[in-house]
PDB file of C-alpha atoms and ligand atoms in Angstrom:
ATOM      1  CA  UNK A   3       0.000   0.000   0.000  1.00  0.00           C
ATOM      2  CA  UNK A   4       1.221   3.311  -0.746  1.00  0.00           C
ATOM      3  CA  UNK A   5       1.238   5.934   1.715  1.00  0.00           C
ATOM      4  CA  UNK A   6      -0.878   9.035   1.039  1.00  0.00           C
ATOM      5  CA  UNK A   7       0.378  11.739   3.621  1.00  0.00           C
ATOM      6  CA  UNK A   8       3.402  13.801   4.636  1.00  0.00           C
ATOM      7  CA  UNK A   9       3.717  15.911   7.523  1.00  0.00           C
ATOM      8  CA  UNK A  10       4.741  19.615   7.205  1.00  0.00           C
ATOM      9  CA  UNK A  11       8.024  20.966   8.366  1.00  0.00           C
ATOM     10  CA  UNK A  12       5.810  22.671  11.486  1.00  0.00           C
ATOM     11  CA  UNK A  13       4.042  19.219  12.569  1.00  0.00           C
ATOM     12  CA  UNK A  14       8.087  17.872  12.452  1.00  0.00           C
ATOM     13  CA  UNK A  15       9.232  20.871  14.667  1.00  0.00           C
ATOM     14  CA  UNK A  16       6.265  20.469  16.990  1.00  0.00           C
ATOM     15  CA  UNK A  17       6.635  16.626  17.336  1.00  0.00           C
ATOM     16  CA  UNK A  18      10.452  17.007  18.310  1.00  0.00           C
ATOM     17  CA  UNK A  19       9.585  20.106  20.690  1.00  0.00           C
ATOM     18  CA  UNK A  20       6.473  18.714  22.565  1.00  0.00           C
ATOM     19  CA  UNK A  21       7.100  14.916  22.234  1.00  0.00           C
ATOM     20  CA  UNK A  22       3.622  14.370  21.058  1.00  0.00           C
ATOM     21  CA  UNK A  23       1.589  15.139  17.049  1.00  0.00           C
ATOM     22  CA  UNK A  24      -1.829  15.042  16.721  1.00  0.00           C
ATOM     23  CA  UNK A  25      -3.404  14.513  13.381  1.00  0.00           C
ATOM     24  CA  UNK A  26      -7.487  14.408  12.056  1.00  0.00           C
ATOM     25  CA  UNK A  27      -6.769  11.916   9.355  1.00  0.00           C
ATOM     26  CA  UNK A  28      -4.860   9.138   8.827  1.00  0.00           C
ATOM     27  CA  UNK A  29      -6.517   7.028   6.735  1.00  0.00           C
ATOM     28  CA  UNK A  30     -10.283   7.051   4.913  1.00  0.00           C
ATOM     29  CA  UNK A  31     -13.705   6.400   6.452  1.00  0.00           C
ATOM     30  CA  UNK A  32     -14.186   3.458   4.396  1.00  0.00           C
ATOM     31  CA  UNK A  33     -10.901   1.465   6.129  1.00  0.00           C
ATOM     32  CA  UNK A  34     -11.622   2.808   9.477  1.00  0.00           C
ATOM     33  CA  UNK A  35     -15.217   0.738   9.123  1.00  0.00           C
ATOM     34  CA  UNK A  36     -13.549  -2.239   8.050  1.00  0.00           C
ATOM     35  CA  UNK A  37     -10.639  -1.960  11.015  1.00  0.00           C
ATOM     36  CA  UNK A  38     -13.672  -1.709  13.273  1.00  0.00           C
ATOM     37  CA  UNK A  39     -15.281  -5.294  12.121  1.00  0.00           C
ATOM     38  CA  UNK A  40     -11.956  -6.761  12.178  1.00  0.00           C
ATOM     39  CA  UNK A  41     -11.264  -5.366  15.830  1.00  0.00           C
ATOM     40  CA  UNK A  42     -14.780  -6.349  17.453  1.00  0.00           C
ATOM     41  CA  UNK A  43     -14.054 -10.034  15.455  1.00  0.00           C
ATOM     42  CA  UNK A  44     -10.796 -10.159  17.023  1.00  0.00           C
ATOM     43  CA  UNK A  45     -11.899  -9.558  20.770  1.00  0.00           C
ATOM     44  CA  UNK A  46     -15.167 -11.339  20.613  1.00  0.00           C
ATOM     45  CA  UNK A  47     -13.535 -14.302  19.295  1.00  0.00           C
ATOM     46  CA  UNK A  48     -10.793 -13.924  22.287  1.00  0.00           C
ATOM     47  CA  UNK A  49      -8.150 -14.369  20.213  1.00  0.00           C
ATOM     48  CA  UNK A  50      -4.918 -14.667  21.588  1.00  0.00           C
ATOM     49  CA  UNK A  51      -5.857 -15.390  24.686  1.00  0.00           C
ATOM     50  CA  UNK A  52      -3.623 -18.966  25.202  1.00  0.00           C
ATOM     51  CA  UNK A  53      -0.867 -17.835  23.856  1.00  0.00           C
ATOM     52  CA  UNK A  54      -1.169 -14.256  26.931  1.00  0.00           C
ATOM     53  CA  UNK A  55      -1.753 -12.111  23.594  1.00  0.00           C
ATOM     54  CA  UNK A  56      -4.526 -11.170  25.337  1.00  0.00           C
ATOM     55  CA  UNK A  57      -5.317 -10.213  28.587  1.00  0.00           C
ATOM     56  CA  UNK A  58      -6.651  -7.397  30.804  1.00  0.00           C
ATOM     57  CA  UNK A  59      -4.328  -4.555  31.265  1.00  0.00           C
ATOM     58  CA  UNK A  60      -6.024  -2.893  34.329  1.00  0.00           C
ATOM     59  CA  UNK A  61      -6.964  -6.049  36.247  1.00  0.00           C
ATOM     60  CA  UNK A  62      -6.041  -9.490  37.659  1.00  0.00           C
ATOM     61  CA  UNK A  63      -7.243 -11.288  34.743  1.00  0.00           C
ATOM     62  CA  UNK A  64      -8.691 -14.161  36.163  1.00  0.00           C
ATOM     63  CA  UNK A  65     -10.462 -16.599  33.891  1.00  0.00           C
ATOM     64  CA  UNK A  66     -14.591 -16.009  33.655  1.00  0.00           C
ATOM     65  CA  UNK A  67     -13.821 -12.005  35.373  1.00  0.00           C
ATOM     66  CA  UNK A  68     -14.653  -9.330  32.856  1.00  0.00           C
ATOM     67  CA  UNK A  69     -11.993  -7.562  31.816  1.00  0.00           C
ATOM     68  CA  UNK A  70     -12.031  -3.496  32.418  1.00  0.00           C
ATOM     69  CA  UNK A  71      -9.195  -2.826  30.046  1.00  0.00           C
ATOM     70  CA  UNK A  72      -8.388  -5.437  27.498  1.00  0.00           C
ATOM     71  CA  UNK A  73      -5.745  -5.821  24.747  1.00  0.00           C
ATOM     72  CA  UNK A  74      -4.630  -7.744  21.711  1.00  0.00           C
ATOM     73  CA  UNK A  75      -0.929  -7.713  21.409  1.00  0.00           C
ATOM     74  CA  UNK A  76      -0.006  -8.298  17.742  1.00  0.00           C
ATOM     75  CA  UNK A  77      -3.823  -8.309  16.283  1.00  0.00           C
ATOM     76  CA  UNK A  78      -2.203  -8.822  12.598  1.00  0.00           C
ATOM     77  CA  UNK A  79      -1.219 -12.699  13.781  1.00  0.00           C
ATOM     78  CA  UNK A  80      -5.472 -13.252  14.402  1.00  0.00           C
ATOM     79  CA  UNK A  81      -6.001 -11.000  11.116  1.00  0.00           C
ATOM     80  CA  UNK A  82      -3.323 -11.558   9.084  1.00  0.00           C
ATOM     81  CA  UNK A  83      -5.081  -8.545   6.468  1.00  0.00           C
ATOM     82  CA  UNK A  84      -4.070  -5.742   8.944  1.00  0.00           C
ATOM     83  CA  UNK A  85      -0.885  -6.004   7.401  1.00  0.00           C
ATOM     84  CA  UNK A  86      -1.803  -4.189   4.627  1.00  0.00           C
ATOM     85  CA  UNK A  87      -3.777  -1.076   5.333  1.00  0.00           C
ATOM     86  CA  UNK A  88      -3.078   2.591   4.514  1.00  0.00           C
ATOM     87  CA  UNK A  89      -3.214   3.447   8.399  1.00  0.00           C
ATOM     88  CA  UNK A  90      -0.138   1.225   8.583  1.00  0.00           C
ATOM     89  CA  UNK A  91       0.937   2.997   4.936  1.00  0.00           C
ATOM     90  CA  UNK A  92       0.680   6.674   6.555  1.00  0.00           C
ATOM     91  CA  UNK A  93       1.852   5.640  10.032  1.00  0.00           C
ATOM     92  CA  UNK A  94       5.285   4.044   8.647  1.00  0.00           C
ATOM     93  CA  UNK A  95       5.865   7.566   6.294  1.00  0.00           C
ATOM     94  CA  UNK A  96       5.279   9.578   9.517  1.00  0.00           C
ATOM     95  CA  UNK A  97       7.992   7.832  11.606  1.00  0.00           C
ATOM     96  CA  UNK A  98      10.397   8.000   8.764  1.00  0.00           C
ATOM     97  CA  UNK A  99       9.849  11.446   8.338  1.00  0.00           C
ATOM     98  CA  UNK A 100       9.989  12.167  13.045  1.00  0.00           C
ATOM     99  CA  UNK A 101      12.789   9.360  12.929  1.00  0.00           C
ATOM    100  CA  UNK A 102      14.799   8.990   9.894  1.00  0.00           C
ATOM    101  CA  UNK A 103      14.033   6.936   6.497  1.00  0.00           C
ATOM    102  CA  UNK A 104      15.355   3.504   8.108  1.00  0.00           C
ATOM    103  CA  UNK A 105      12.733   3.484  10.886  1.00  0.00           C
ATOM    104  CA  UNK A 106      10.606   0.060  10.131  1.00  0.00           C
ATOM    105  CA  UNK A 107       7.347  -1.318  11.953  1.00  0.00           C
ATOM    106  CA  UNK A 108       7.805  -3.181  15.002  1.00  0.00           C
ATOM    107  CA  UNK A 109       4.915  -3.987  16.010  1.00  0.00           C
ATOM    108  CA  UNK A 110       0.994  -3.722  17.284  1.00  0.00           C
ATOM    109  CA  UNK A 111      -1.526  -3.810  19.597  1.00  0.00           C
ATOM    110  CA  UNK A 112      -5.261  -3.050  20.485  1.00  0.00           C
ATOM    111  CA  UNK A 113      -6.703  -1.383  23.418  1.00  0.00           C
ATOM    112  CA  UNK A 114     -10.145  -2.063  24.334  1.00  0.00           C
ATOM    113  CA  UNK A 115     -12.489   0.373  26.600  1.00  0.00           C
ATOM    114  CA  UNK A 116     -15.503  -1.555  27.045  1.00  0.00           C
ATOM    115  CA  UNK A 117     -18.661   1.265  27.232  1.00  0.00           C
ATOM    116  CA  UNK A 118     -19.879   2.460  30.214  1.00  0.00           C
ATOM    117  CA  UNK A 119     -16.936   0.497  32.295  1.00  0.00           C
ATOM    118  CA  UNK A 120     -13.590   0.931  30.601  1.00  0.00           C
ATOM    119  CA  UNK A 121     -11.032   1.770  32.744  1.00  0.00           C
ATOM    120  CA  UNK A 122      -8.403   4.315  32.720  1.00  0.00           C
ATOM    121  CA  UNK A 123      -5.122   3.771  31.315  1.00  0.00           C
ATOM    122  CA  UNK A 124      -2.839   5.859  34.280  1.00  0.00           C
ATOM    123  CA  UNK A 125       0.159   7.983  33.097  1.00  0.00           C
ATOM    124  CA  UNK A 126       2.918   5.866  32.323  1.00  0.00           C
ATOM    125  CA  UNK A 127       6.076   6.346  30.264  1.00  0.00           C
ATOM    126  CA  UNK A 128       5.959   3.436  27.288  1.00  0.00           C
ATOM    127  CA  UNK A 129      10.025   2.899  27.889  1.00  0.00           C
ATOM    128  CA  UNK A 130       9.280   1.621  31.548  1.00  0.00           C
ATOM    129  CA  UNK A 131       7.860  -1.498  30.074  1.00  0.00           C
ATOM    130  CA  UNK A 132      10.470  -2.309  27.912  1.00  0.00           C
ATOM    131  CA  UNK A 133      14.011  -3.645  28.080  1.00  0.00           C
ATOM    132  CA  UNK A 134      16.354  -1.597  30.579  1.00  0.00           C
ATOM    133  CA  UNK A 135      19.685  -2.288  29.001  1.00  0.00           C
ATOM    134  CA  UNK A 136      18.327  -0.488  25.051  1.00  0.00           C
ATOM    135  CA  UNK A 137      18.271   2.512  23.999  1.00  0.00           C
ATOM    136  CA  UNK A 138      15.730   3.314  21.606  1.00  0.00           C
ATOM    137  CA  UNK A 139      14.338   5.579  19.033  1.00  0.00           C
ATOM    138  CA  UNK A 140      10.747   4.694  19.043  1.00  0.00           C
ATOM    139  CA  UNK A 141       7.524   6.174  18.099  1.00  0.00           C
ATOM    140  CA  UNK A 142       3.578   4.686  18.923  1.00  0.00           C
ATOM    141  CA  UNK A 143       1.026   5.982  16.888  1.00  0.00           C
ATOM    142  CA  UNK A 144      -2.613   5.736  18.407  1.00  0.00           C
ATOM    143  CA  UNK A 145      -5.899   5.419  16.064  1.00  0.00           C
ATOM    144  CA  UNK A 146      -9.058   5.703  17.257  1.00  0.00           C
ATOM    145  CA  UNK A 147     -11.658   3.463  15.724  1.00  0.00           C
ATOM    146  CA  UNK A 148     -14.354   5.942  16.594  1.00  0.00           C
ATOM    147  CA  UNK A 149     -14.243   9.286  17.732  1.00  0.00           C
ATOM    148  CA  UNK A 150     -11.738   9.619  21.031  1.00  0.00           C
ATOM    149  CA  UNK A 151     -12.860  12.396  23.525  1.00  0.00           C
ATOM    150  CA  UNK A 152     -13.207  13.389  26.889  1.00  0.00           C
ATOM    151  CA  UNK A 153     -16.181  10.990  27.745  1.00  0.00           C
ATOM    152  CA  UNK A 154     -14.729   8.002  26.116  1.00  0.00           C
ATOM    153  CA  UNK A 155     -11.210   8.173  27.265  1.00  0.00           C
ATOM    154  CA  UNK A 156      -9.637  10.428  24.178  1.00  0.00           C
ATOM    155  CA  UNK A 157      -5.244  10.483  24.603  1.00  0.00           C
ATOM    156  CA  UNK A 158      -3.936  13.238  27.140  1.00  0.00           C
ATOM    157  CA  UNK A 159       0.025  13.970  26.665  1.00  0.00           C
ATOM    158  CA  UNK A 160       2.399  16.076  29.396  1.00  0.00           C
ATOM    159  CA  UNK A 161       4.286  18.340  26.804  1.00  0.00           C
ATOM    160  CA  UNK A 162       7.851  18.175  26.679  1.00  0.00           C
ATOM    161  CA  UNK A 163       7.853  14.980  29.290  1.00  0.00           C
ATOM    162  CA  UNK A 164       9.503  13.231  25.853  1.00  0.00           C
ATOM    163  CA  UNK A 165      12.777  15.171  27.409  1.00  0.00           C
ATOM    164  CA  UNK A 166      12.050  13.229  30.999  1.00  0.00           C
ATOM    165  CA  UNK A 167      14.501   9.836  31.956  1.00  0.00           C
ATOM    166  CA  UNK A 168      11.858   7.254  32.574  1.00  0.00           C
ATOM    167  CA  UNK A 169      10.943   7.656  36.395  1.00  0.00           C
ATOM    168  CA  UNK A 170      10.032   4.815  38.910  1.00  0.00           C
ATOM    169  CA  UNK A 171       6.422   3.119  37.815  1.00  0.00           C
ATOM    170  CA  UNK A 172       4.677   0.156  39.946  1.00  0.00           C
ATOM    171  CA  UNK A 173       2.165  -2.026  38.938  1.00  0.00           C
ATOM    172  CA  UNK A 174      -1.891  -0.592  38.827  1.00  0.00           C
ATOM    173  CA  UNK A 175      -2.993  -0.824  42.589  1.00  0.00           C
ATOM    174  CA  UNK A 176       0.167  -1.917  43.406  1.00  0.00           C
ATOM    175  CA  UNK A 177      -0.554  -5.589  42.265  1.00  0.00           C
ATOM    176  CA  UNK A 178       1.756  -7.220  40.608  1.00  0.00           C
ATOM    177  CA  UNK A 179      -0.799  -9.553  38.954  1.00  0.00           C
ATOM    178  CA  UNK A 180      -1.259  -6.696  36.664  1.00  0.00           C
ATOM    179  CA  UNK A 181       0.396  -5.947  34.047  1.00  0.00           C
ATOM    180  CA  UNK A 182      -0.616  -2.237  32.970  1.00  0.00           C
ATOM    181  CA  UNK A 183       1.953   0.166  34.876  1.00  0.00           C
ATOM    182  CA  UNK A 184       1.478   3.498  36.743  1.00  0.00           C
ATOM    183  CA  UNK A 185       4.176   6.360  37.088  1.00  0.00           C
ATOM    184  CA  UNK A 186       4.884   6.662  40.795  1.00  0.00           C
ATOM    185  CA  UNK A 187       4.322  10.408  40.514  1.00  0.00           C
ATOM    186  CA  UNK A 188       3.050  12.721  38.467  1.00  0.00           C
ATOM    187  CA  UNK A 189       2.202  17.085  37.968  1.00  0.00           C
ATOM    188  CA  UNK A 190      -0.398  16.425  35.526  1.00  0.00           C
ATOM    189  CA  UNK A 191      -1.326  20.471  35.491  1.00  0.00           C
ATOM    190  CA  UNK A 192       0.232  20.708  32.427  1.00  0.00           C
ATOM    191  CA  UNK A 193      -1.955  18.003  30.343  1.00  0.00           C
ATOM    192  CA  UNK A 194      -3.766  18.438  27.149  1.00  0.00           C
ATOM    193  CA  UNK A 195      -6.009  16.408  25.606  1.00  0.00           C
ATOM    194  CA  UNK A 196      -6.193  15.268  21.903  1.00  0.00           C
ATOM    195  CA  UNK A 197      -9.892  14.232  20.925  1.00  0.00           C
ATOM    196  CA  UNK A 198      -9.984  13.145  17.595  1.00  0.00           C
ATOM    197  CA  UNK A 199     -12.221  12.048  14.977  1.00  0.00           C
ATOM    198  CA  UNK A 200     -12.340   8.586  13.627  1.00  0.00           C
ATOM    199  CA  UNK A 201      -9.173   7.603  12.016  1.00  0.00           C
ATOM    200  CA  UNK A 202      -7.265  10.187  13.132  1.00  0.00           C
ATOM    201  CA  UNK A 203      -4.252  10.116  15.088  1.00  0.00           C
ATOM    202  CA  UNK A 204      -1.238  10.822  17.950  1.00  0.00           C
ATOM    203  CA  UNK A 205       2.003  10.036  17.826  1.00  0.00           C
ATOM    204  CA  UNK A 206       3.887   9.794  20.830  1.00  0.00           C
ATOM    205  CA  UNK A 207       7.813   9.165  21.673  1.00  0.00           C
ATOM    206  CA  UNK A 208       8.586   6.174  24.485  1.00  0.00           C
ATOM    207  CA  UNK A 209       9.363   8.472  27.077  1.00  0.00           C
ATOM    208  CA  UNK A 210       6.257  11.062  26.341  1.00  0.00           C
ATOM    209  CA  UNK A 211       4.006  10.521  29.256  1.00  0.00           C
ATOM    210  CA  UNK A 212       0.071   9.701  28.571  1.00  0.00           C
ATOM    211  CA  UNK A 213      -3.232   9.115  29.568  1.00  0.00           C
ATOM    212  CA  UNK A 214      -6.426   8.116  28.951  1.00  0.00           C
ATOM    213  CA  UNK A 215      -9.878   8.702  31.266  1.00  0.00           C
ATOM    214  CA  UNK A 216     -12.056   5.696  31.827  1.00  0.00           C
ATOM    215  CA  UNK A 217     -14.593   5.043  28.902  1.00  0.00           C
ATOM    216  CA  UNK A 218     -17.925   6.611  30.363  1.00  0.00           C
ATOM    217  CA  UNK A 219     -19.719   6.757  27.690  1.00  0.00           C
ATOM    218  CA  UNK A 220     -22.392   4.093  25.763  1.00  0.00           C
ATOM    219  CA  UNK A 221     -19.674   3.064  22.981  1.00  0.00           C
ATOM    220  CA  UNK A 222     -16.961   0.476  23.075  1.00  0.00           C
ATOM    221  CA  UNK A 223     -13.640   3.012  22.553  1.00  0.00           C
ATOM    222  CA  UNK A 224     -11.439   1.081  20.133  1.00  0.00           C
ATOM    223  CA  UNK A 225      -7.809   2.235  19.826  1.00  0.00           C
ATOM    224  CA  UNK A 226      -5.583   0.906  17.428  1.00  0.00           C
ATOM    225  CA  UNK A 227      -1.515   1.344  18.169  1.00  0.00           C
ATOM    226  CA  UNK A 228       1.028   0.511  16.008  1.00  0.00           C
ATOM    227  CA  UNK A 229       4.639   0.936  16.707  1.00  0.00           C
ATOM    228  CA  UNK A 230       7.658   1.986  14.525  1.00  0.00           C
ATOM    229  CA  UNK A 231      11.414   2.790  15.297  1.00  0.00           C
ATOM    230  CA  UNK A 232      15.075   1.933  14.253  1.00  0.00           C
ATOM    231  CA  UNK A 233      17.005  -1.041  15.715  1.00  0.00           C
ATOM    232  CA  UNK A 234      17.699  -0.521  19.629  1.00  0.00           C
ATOM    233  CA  UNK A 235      21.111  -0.201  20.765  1.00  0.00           C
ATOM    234  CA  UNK A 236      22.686  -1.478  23.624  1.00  0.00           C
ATOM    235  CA  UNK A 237      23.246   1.109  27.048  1.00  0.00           C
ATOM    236  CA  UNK A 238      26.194   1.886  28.298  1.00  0.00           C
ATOM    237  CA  UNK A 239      24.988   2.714  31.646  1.00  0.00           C
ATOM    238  CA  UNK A 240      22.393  -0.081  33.164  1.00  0.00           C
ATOM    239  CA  UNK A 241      19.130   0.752  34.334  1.00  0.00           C
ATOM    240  CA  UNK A 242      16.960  -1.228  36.561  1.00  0.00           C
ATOM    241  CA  UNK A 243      13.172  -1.326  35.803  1.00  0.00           C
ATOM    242  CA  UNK A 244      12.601  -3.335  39.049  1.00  0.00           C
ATOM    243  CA  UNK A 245       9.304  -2.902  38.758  1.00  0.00           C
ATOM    244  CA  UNK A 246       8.927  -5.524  35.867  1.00  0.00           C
ATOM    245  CA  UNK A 247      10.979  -7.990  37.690  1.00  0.00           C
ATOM    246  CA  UNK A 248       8.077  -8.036  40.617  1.00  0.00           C
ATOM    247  CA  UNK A 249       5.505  -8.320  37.931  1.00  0.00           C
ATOM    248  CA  UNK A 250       3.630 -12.019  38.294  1.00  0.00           C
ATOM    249  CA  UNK A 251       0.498 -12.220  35.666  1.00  0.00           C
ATOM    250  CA  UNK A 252      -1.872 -14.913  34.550  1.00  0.00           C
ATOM    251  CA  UNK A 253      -0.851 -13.352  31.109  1.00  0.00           C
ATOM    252  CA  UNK A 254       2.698 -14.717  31.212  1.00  0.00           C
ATOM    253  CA  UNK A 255       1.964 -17.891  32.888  1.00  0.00           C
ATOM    254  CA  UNK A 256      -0.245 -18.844  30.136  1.00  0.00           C
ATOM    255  CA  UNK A 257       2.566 -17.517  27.613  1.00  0.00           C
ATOM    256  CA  UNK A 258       4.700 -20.112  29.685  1.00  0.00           C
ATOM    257  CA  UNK A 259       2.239 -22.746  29.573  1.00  0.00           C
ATOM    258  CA  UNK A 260       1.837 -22.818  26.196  1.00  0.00           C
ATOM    259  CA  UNK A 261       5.913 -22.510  25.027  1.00  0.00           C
ATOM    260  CA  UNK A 262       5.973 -25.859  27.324  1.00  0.00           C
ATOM    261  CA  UNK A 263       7.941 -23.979  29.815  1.00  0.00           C
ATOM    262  CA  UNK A 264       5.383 -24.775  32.999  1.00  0.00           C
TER     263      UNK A 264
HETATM  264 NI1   NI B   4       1.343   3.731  26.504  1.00  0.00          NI
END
């Protein structure tokens, strides 16, 4: 698929200066609809599940509970046609353009709000989850499947936090049976929200620290995220994201169970 968009020189100064873009279109109507189908398919139907590709990101995730916050990682291995879509087109041409022409895609996920119940995604730096001993040069972009706002839990950004090390997170509630993270602390006075319009979208750096509100309203809020960047190098000074190591989640013991590993 060919990529139909090209940010200005102004959106490439902004993104680099705030650590966040926000953008009303990238892609059409028509394949927003059909990314919605696929999306509802893909959590209806559970998949991923067994192999911990899917799980609930705000909760214990304990089998029969209904999950408040859950996610698909790597929806293109359950829907193998999401490889092919202009959102992933337009996405790829924007991180070339915020992170130089050998940036590639590295991956996906989904992020369910069920209506009414959805729970809030807390500020968290996207680094913290990741590897301690890379450095990276990563961007996520987020696409709403419907219109994001306020009332359905629309992205919220601190500006120039992209500049930030990553800072000491924990697991939600303190419970390392989940596996969404919090930042330990946070000045969110200086937040802005970016509602958007179907098919839009943010882009957002791995140290940029975000937030969405719970979903309050009587939609499901579908976000798509896809993920783009050049190859990680290796630190030269460690880190220690401790707060992984004390993660233990029904979400990686079914991972386990089904490598044969448990
Ligand atoms: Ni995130």
């Amino acid at each position: 698929m060919q990529s139909t968009i090209k940010l200005t020189d102004a959106q490439i100064a902004f993104y680099h200066r705030e650590g966040y873009l926000a953008i009303d279109a990238i892609t059409t109507p028509k394949e927003v609809a059909w990314l919605r189908e696929i999306y509802d398919r893909l959590f209806a139907q559970r998949a991923g599940r067994e192999e911990g590709n899917q799980f609930d990101l705000a909760g214990a995730d304990e089998e029969g509970a209904e999950a408040s916050l859950p996610q698909i990682l790597l929806p293109v291995k359950y829907a193998p046609e999401l490889a092919n879509t202009l959102c992933r087109a337009n996405t790829l041409a924007i991180a070339k353009q915020l992170l130089g022409p050998e940036a590639e895609y590295h991956g996906e996920h989904a992020i369910l709000k069920p209506a009414f119940h959805g729970a809030e995604t807390p500020w968290h730096q996207d680094e913290a989850y990741w590897d301690p001993d890379l450095e990276y040069n990563e961007l996520s972009a987020w696409i709403p499947l419907q219109e994001a706002n306020l009332e359905n839990g629309c992205m919220h950004f601190i500006p120039g936090s992209h500049q930030l090390e990553v800072t000491p997170h924990h697991s939600i509630n303190h419970d390392p049976r989940i596996h969404g993270l919090e930042i330990d602390e946070i000045d969110a006075a200086k937040a802005v929200a970016c509602p958007l319009p179907p098919g839009g979208a943010t882009f957002h750096g791995p140290r940029t620290l975000h937030y969405t509100p719970p979903n309050r309203s009587a939609i499901p809020r579908r976000a798509y995220i896809l993920g783009f960047g050049t190859p990680a190098k290796k630190r030269t000074t460690p880190r220690d994201f401790y707060w992984n190591r004390q993660k233990q989640t029904a979400r990686e013991e079914r991972a386990q169970r089904i490598q044969g590993k448990i």
